Tab-separated table of C-alpha atoms in Angstrom:
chain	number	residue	atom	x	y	z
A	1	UNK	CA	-5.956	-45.981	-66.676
A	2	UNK	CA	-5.543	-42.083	-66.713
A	3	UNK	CA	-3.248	-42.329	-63.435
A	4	UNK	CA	-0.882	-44.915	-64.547
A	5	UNK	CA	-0.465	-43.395	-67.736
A	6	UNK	CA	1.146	-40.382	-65.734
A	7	UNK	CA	2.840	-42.541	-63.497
A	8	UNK	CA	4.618	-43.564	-66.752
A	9	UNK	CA	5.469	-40.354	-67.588
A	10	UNK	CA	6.353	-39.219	-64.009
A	11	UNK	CA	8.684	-42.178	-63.950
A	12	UNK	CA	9.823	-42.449	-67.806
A	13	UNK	CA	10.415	-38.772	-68.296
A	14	UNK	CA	10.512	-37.027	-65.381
A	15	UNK	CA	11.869	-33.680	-67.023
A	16	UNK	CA	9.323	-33.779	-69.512
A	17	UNK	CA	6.254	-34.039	-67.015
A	18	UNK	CA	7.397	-31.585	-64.135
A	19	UNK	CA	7.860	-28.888	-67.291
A	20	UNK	CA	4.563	-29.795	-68.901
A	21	UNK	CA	2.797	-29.321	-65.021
A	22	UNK	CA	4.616	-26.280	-64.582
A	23	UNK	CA	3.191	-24.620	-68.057
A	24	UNK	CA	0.157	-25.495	-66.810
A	25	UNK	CA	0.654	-23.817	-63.520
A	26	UNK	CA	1.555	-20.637	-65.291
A	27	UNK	CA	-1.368	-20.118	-67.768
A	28	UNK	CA	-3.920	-21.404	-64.891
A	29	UNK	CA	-2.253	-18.510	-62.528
A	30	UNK	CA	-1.826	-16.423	-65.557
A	31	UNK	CA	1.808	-16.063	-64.304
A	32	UNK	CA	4.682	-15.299	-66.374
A	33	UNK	CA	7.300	-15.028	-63.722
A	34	UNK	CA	8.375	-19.046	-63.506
A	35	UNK	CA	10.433	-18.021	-60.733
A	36	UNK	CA	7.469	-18.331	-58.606
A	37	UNK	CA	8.324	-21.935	-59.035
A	38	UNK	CA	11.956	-21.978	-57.716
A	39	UNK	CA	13.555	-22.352	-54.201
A	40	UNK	CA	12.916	-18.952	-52.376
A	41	UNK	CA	15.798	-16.892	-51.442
A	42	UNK	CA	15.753	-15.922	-47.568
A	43	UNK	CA	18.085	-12.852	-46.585
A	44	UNK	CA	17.760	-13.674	-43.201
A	45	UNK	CA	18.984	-17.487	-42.742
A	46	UNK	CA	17.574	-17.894	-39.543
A	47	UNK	CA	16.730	-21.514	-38.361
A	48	UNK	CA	13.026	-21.741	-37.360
A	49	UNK	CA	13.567	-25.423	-36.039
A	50	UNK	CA	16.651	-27.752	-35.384
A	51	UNK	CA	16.174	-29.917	-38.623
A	52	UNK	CA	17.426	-33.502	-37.920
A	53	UNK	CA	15.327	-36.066	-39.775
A	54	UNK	CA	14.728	-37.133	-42.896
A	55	UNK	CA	12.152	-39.130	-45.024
A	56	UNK	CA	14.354	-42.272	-44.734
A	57	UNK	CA	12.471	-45.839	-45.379
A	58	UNK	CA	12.295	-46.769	-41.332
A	59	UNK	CA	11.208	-43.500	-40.440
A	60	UNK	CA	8.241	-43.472	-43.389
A	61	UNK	CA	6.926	-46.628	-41.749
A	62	UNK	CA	7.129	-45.573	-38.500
A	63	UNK	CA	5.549	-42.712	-39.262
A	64	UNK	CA	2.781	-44.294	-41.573
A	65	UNK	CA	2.033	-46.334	-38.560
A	66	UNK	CA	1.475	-43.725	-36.100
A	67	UNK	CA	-0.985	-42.055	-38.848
A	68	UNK	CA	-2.747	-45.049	-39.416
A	69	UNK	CA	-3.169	-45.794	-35.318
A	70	UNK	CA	-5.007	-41.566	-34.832
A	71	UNK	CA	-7.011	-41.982	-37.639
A	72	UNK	CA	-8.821	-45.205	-36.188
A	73	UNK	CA	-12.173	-44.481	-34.854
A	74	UNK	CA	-11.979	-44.484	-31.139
A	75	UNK	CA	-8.927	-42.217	-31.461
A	76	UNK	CA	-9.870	-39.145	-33.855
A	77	UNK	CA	-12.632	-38.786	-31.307
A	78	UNK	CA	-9.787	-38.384	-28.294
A	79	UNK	CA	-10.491	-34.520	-26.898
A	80	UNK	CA	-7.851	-32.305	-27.668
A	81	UNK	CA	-6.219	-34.555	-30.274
A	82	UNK	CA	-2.703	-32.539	-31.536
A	83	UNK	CA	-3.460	-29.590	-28.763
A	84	UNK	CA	-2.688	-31.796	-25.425
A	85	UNK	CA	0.799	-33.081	-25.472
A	86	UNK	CA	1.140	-36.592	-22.777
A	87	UNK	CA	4.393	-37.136	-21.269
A	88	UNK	CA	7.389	-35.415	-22.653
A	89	UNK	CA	9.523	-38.311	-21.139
A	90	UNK	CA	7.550	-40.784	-23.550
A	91	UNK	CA	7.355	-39.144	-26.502
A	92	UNK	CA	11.276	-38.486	-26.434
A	93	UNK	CA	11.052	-43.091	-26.072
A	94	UNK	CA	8.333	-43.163	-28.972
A	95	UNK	CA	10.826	-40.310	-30.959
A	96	UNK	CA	13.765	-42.960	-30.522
A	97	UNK	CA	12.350	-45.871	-30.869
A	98	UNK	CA	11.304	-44.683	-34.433
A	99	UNK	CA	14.601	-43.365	-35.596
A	100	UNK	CA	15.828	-46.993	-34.862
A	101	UNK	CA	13.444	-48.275	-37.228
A	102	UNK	CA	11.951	-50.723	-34.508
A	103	UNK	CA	8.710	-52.236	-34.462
A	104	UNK	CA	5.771	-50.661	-32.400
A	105	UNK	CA	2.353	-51.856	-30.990
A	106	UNK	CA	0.689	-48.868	-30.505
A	107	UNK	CA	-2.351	-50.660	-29.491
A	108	UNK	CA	-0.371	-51.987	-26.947
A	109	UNK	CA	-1.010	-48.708	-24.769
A	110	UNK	CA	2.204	-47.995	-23.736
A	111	UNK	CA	1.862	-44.722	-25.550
A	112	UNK	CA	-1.404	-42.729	-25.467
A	113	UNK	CA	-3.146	-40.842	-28.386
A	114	UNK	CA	-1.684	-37.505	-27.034
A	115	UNK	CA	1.295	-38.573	-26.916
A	116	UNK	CA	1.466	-40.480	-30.696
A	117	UNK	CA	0.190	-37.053	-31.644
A	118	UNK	CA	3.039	-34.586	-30.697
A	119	UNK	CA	5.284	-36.863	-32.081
A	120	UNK	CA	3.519	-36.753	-35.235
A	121	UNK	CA	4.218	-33.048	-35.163
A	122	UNK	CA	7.186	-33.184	-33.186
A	123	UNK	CA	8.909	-35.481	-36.133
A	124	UNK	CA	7.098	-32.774	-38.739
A	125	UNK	CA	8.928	-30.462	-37.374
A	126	UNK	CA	12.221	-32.063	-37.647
A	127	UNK	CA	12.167	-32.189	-41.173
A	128	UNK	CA	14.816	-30.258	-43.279
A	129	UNK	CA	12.160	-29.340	-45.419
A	130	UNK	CA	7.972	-28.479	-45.377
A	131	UNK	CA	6.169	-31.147	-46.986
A	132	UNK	CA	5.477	-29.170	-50.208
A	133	UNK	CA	9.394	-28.527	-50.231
A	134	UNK	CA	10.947	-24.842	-50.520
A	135	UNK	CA	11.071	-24.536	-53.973
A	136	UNK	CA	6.724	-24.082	-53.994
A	137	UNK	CA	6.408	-22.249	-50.888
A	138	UNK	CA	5.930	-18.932	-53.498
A	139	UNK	CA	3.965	-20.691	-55.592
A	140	UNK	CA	1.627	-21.816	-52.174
A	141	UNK	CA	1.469	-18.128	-51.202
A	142	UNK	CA	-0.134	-17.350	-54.431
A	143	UNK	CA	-2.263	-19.939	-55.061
A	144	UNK	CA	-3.554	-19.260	-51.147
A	145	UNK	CA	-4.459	-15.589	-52.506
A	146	UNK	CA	-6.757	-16.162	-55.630
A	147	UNK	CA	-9.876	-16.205	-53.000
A	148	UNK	CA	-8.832	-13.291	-51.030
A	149	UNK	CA	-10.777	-10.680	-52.297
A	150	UNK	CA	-13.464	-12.202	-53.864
A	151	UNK	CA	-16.801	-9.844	-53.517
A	152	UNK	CA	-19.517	-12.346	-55.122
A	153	UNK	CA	-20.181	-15.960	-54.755
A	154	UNK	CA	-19.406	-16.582	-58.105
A	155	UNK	CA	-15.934	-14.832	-58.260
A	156	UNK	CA	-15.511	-17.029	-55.010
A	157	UNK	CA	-16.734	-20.474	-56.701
A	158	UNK	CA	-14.264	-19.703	-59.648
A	159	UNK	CA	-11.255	-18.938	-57.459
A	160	UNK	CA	-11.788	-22.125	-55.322
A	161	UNK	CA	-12.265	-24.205	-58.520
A	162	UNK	CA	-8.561	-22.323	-59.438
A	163	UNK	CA	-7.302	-22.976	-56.272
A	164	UNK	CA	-7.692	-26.575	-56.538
A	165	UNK	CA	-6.503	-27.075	-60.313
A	166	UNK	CA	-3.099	-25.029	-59.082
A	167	UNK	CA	-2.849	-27.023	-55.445
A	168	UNK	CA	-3.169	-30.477	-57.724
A	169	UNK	CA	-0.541	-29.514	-59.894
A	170	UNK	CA	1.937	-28.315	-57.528
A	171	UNK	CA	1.183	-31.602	-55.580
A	172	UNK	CA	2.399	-33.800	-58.224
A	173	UNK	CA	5.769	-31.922	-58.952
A	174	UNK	CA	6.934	-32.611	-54.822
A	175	UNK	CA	9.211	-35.975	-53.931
A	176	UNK	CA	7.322	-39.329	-54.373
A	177	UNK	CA	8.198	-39.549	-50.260
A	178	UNK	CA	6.356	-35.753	-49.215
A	179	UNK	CA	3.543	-37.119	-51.346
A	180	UNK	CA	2.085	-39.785	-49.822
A	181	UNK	CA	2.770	-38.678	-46.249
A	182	UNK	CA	1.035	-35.183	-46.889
A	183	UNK	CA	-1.620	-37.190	-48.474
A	184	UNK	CA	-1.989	-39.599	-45.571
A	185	UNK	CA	-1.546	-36.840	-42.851
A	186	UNK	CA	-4.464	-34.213	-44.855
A	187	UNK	CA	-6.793	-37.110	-44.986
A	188	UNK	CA	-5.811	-37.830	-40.847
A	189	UNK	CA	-6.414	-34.014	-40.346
A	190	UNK	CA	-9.579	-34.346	-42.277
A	191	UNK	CA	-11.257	-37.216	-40.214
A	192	UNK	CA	-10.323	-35.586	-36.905
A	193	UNK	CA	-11.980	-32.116	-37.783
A	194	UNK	CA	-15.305	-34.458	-38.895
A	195	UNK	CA	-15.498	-35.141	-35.149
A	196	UNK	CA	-14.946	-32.129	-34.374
A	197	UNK	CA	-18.004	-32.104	-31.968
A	198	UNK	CA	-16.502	-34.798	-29.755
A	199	UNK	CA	-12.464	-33.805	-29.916
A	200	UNK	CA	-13.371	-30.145	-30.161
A	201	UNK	CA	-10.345	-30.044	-32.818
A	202	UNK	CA	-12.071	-27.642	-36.006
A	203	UNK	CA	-9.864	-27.568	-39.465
A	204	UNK	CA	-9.346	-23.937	-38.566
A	205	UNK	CA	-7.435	-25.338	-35.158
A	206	UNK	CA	-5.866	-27.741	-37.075
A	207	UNK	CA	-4.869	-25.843	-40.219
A	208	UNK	CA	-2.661	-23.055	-37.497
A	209	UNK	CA	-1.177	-26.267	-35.975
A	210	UNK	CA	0.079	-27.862	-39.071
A	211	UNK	CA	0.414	-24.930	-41.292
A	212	UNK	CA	4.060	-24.324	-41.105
A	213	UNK	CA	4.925	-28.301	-41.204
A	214	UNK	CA	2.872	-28.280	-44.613
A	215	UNK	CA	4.274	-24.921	-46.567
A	216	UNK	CA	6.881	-22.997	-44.566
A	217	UNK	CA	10.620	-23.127	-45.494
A	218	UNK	CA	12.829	-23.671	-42.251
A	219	UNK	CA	14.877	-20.904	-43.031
A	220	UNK	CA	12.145	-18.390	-43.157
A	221	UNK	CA	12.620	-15.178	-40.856
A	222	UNK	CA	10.855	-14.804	-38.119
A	223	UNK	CA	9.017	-11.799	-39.520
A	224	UNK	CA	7.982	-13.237	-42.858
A	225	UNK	CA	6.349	-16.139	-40.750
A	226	UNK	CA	4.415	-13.966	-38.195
A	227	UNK	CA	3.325	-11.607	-41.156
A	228	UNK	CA	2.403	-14.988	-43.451
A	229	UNK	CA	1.306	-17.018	-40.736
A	230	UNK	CA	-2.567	-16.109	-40.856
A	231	UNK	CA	-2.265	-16.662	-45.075
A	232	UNK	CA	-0.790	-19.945	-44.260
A	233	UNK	CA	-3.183	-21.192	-41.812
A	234	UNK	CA	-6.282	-20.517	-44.184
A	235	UNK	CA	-4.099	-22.132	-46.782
A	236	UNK	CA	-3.647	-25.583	-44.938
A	237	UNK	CA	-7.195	-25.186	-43.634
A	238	UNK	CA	-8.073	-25.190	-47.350
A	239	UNK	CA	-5.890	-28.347	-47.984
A	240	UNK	CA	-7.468	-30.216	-44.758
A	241	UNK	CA	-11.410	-29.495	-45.735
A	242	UNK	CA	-10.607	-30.716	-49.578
A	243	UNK	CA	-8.416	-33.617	-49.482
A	244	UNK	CA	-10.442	-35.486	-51.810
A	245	UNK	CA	-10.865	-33.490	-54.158
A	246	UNK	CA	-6.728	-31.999	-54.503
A	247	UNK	CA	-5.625	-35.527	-54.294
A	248	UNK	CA	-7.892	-36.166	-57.299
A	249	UNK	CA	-6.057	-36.513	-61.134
A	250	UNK	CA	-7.039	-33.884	-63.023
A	251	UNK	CA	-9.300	-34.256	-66.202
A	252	UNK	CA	-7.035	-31.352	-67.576
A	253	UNK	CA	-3.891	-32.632	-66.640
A	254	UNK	CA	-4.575	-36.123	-67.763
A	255	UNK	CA	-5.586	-34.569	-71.332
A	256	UNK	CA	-2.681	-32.840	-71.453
A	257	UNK	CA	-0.220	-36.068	-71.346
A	258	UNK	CA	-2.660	-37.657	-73.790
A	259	UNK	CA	-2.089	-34.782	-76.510
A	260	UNK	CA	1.833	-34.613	-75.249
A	261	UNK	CA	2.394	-38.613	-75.750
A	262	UNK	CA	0.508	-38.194	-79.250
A	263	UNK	CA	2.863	-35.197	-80.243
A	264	UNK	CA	5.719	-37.465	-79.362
A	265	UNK	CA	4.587	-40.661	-80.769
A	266	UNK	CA	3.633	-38.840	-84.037
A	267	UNK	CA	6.674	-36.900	-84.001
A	268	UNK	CA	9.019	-40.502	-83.753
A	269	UNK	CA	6.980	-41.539	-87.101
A	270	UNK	CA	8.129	-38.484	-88.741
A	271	UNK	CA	11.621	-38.897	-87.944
A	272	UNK	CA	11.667	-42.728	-89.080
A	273	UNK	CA	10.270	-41.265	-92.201
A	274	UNK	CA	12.585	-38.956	-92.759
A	275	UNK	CA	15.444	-41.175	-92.390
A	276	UNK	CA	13.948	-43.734	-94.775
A	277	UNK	CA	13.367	-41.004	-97.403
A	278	UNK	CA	17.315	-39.622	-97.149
A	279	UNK	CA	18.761	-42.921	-97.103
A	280	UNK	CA	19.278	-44.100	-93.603
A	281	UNK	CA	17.588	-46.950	-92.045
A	282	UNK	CA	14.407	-45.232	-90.926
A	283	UNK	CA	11.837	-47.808	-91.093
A	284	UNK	CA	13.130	-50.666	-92.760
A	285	UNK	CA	16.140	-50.420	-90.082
A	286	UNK	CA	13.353	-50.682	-87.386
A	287	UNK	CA	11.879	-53.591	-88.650
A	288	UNK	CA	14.797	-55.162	-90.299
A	289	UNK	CA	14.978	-58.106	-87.280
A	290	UNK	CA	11.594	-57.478	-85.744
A	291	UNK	CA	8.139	-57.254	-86.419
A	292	UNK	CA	4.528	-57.467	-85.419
A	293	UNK	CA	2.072	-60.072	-85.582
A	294	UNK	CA	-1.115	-61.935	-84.111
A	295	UNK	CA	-1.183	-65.273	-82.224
A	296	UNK	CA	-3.955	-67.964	-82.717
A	297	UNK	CA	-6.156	-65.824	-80.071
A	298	UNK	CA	-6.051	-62.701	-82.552
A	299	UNK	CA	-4.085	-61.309	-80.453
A	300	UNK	CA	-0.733	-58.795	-81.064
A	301	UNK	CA	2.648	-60.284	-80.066
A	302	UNK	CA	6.152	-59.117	-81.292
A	303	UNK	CA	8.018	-61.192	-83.924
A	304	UNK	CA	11.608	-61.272	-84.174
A	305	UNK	CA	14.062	-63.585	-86.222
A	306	UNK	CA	14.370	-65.371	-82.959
A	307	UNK	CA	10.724	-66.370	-82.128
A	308	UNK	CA	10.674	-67.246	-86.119
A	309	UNK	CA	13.731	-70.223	-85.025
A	310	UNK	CA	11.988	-70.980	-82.222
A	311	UNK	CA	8.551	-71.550	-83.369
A	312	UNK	CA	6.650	-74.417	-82.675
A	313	UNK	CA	4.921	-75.504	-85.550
A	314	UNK	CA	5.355	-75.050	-89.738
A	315	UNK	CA	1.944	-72.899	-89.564
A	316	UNK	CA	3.606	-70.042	-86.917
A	317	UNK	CA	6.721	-70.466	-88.908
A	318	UNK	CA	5.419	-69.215	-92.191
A	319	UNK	CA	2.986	-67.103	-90.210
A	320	UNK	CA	6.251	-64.937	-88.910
A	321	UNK	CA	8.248	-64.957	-91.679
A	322	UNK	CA	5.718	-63.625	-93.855
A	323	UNK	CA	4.694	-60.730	-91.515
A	324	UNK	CA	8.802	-60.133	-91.090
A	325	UNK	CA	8.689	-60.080	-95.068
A	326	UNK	CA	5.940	-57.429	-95.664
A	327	UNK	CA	7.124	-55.581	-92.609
A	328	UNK	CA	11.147	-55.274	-94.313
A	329	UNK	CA	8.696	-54.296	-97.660
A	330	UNK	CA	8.079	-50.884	-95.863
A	331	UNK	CA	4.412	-51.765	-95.347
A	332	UNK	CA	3.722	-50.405	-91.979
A	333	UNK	CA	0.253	-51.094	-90.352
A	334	UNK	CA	-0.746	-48.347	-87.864
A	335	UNK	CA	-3.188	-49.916	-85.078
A	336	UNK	CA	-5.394	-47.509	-83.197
């Protein structure tokens, strides 16, 4: 499948993939300035929030718990979902509790919806970074900006169609960690503002809430965040009406690791070739112990000297050993 192909890639050759998204970042944008894609330099360090969690394994579950007990039915209809607050006295309990790692019934109703909720945010909050990490915050500001001043419907179809390609690809270069719980919290965000009717919670209300959890670096100034703030909100508001479709592969993307694995794959032959043809082992090195063949189901295994000792019958034996033989020959069979 398309996604665990980059998965492989993602996990194989990390370096590799995170350049290859960021090219095509660049010449979607039509950026040349990569440092759009580095960690933002504040001049004024000031500390919007006191930062004092982190994505740790305990607090991930905990957390994956609370989002999975809002987004159930009877709760994303609660009025005033994320705005009301509960009991400060409990939520500091249900903040604890989860930094120990412990186990929680939430249906258990010792905590209500409101209060589940601000710790949702209240934990956000607490994290040393946004969920898209620092080093994209510029890149977020200018992807938010493509449908600003669109004057016709089509220049504002095209820019939302860009805006989604760019928003997919910055997605995939964030932590593993930021990933799924921005994908889990968007989709949370989502359901609540499609009751919107009943909790009287719109995306727009929700986007301001959750805007600078999502994008903004903690050490932002004060200024930059009251004069990006509105930006922001319409960004995350974005994010929250379109989960399915950002947090959807794209057909570009997935095309693009196709032709890169080719390149590489063809390029390996080359150099095997190259070797064989000065004098080095190349090919014949390769295949000197090891070798391809089929089984009695026609299907491919991998033959070494080994699995020729260890065969169980005369037939495989010879079967082996011959394929070893025409292999060490230099006769290479390419299967597509």
């Amino acid at each position: 499948m398309a996604s665990n192909m980059i998965k492989n890639m993602k996990k194989k050759d990390p370096e590799a993939y995170i350049s290859l998204v960021k090219r095509l970042f660049s010449e979607e944008l039509e950026c040349a300035d990569m440092n759009i894609l580095s960690e933002p330099q504040h001049s004024k360090k000031v500390s919007r929030k006191d930062s004092t969690c982190s994505l740790t394994g305990s607090r991930l579950d905990a957390l994956y718990h609370v989002i999975e007990f809002l987004g159930m039915d009877k709760n994303v209809t609660e009025e005033g979902i994320f705005r009301k607050t509960g009991r400060l006295k409990k939520q500091h309990e249900l903040l604890e509790r989860m930094d120990k790692g412990e186990e929680i019934d939430f249906h258990a109703g010792h905590f209500t919806i409101h209060e589940c909720a601000s710790v949702l945010k209240t934990f956000l909050g607490k994290l040393p970074e946004p969920l898209v990490t620092d080093r994209y915050y510029s890149a977020h500001l200018a992807v938010a900006l493509l449908s600003e001043n669109c004057k016709s419907q089509e220049e504002k179809s095209a820019a939302i169609e860009k805006k989604i390609f760019c928003t997919q690809l910055l997605f995939e270069m964030i932590p593993e960690e930021s990933f799924r719980l921005l994908k889990d919290l968007l989709f949370l965000l989502h359901g609540v503002s499609q009751r919107e009717e009943e909790n009287k919670m719109s995306s727009t209300n929700l986007g301001t809430m959750f805007s600078t959890h999502i994008f903004c670096p903690k050490l932002i100034s004060p200024e930059e965040l009251q004069a990006k703030s509105g930006l922001l909100a319409k960004a995350a508001t974005f994010l929250i009406e379109n989960p399915t479709l950002i947090f959807t592969v794209p057909g570009k993307l997935v095309a693009e690791v196709k032709s890169f694995q080719l390149r590489r794959n063809s390029a390996g032959r080359v150099s095997l070739i190259k070797k064989t043809s000065q004098g080095g082992l190349g090919v014949a090195g390769l295949i000197a112990g090891a070798a391809f063949s089929f089984n009695k189901e026609g299907e491919l295994s991998f033959a070494t000297q080994k699995d020729v000792n260890n065969a169980n019958n005369p037939e495989e034996v010879n079967c082996k050993k011959e394929c070893i033989s025409r292999l060490g020959d230099n006769q290479v069979l390419y299967l597509h």
